[in-house]
Amino acid sequence: MAKTTTSYTCTACGASFTKWSGRCDGCSEWNTIQEDAGLSASPGKGLGAKRGSTVTLTDLSAEETPPPRTRSTMDELDRVLGGGLVPASAILVGGDPGIGKSTLLLQAAARFGQAGLKTIYVSGEEASAQVRMRAQRLGLGDAPVKLAADTNLRNILTTLEQEAPGLAIIDSIQTMWLDTVDSAPGSVSQVRAAAHELTTFAKRKGISVVLVGHVTKEGQIAGPRVVEHMVDTVLYFEGERGHQFRILRAVKNRFGPADEIGVFEMTGAGLAEVTNPSALFLSERGQPSPGSVVFAGIEGTRPVLCELQALVAPSPHSQPRRTVVGWDGGRLAMILAVLEARCGIPFNGMDVYLNVAGGMKINEPAADLAVAAALLSAREDAALPPDTVVFGEISLSGALRPTPQTENRLKEAQKLGFTSAIAPKGGKAGGVSGMALQQMADLTGFVGEVFGAG
């Protein structure tokens, strides 16, 4: 039989007793001692009758000063972080192998160190000599950054507690291991436990921690998704191996806007910031050709223009190919179905290829109309005017839905020399003068007016 313990509490002073009495020994009041019902009535290992400390409660109207931020002077990185590095925050950075995560974080560590923040870079995949060689190649040999090469989390946390840095970079979380967990480094148990220890340590000691995470074949951070829930910010470092462009994207940020991007260019001296990504993504655009359309998109808070390229060709196979790079393949199938059902334009028997030039990845529904324009341009072998941008969301009924921030899209296009735009009706485009705007109500009207068919 399990032994049950009954406790008693004084309602006047809160003193606890193991047995009832008529008078409280703490405050000398009579008939104030009552049996404690306990916090938990669940069977097994519940909370029992023991109470904890009272949590401080505040009102929703209470004003708190925003947390202080340390800027790295890398404007693209600071933009993605929401304005700078927040103390006692945990950041997870993921990306494909060899994409440049270590290069980016070493440059960021040097910048934060030069800004006066004590920084420690812990590498679990490379020796300290290899990190020094990379730093010398990037011209950061004199940066005030401390290096360490270890994978034992107990040793790492002991060192961080003794040194008390402002920023600690762990490269990578899959190489860390706890001696209390009986599994190999990189396993789900080790990754979960290491991420939890590092995150709670950062909150207790006021140290900002950056964790590097490997990604799977599907592009998700390897290990349990609980790691992404534990940290404050999740950043993905994206890019194609054949392109020099790299995009740092925030998919979660408790201290700033999500879906914000920072654009970098991989050079021989490391990653260089790109202040005008629209001009960079359109720099390789040649003469206008069928299937090429410029899309005016919004990434986070900034407008970005990029080129969509489509190719439609007769298929020698019984099942035509549908190949997409940089966009959602399911959404391409939806656009093809709407074009056939609402506009009477079939694509059966044809291979369809769609590519977002420059290694950019688009998740915005506003790219629907630009994709449809690229497909129709490639199918009809008719190029759109070179000074035209296209954006708009397509519904299953064939109607065009207005997109947010129409004015910002048009201003960015006008800045780069575009003089006309095709967009859905209903978008707020006030304040943009000198821009010829064609507003369409549905996809059928767009096909008829732009390509002379319907």
Steps between C-alpha positions, in 0.01 A plus 500: 500500500633842407529733793285813463618818667241751615606858558330795666535869430417809704265730307631803690877474464548210255703281735497126426455219751496122486205469741202707599483712814260763626760776525764601244852504643604760241247778554321377816160520329228252593304276260695614192667169416331305219583181317688561177327352196824497302589627155458177305248218526651294220605143582864404496775762495295817521583829669349386826420744778821702496463853370750711314581870483247754377554621145499876442203607289480815287226667300486503122519879513835492682773667295843345482805643335610301193806281553834662417656380177857469384547576131758310299536777237399233245176667399357191329559285809365766736190532282424127526559500877248782536746783561790328674591228749282478812674396826417153639347388171539164326533496119496193275664527157441224243616443145638249253858374549755732342252782444703741718355478852838486672632783282201719582518434873875553514457837329213582736709397804780730386258790452338449841843472659610825337178660630613424857311175563712221649462210257596133518484272195476127585553259212408136531574413137832673436822552689593846623776516238247455220284780639809724520586423139150602392521818706834594340357433154211733581734767639376449858820375660512792744132483600440479881340152493592208729505151342438157647468152351303257716182293492453423871217728609600482866844643418350764270246625755767509772721713275214733407407544866859590588562730203149662505495610135225704341470267199578130456483328160465119502590337166314268493229374736510152339858448621433584865448218750400466864665235714165437673321392179570146379496555124737606226561869413255620238217274617159645583555460876840670496388788277191565711690488828792713375270766357300513822812534717647775281173693478432494874864585572472804270188621681651455847838657431391772256714363216383507138548158340506423126453133409589365157270220382535252215209457259340189353445422132163674523672820616374484862733525799604150601392367837176554690281798412494577873841665451337767284236557768758544777704774332395862449603536135531252213700609195551309176801569278391426144661505159591295195850362463523634145410857600693747710185628674421393856179583687465503878131455579328530840221243532448572871599803704367595843680835487420614146304430182502150355559431129757782491793433269858614474682460169872426472738431214770235534835641396861398539524715813190353663138609499430853382175678580259583218320825572281487188400136444254585222777641281716196577234243409425683175864570410531184288176562315565529129273606218128426554410154380186282510444349842685775692298714742612734779313450828474776761492320835520581869744315727437595859491879496698565183388481135711271280480465122604174337463326165275199441594279206266244340549250221214310335589232244326196346558193712622170353383318815156367585506705820633855443762639738425773754831631636521797737804671654445771763119474521232264627432213260147454632415862428630460143258209451218722628587781255506254208161362604346849525637597158342192345167508687431876500684619188488193276878486458620138540853394586449125464762338283751772585798506734495801733815636665497795740805666654557797730820658372790571733432223753214691661219308672150649493225406744263787430157433337537833318729322251201312349430754226868533408525119469189489282644778282830313464321176406278671242794696360699179453204310354401773254865593426419865571724712723356754740625862485841524671392792723203319658468333841220259591354394835168371632335200665276267298199330659354170385209687341742684274455832679803712586529594865675822609836464674632701796759778470421574137646847533835374630526250214436770241747742659776236493423421136503867408833544676653235271366657180175309444221714360195272500343237723223242481315443827156398631226756556455630850863552591590830662747662264468862605812712508671334202505739206653438159418126512250357251288255702275244331254358751327175412190348662544137395738268320285481187521877450875489559547229234283685251657841547865403528518203262197566281327173587237384740 
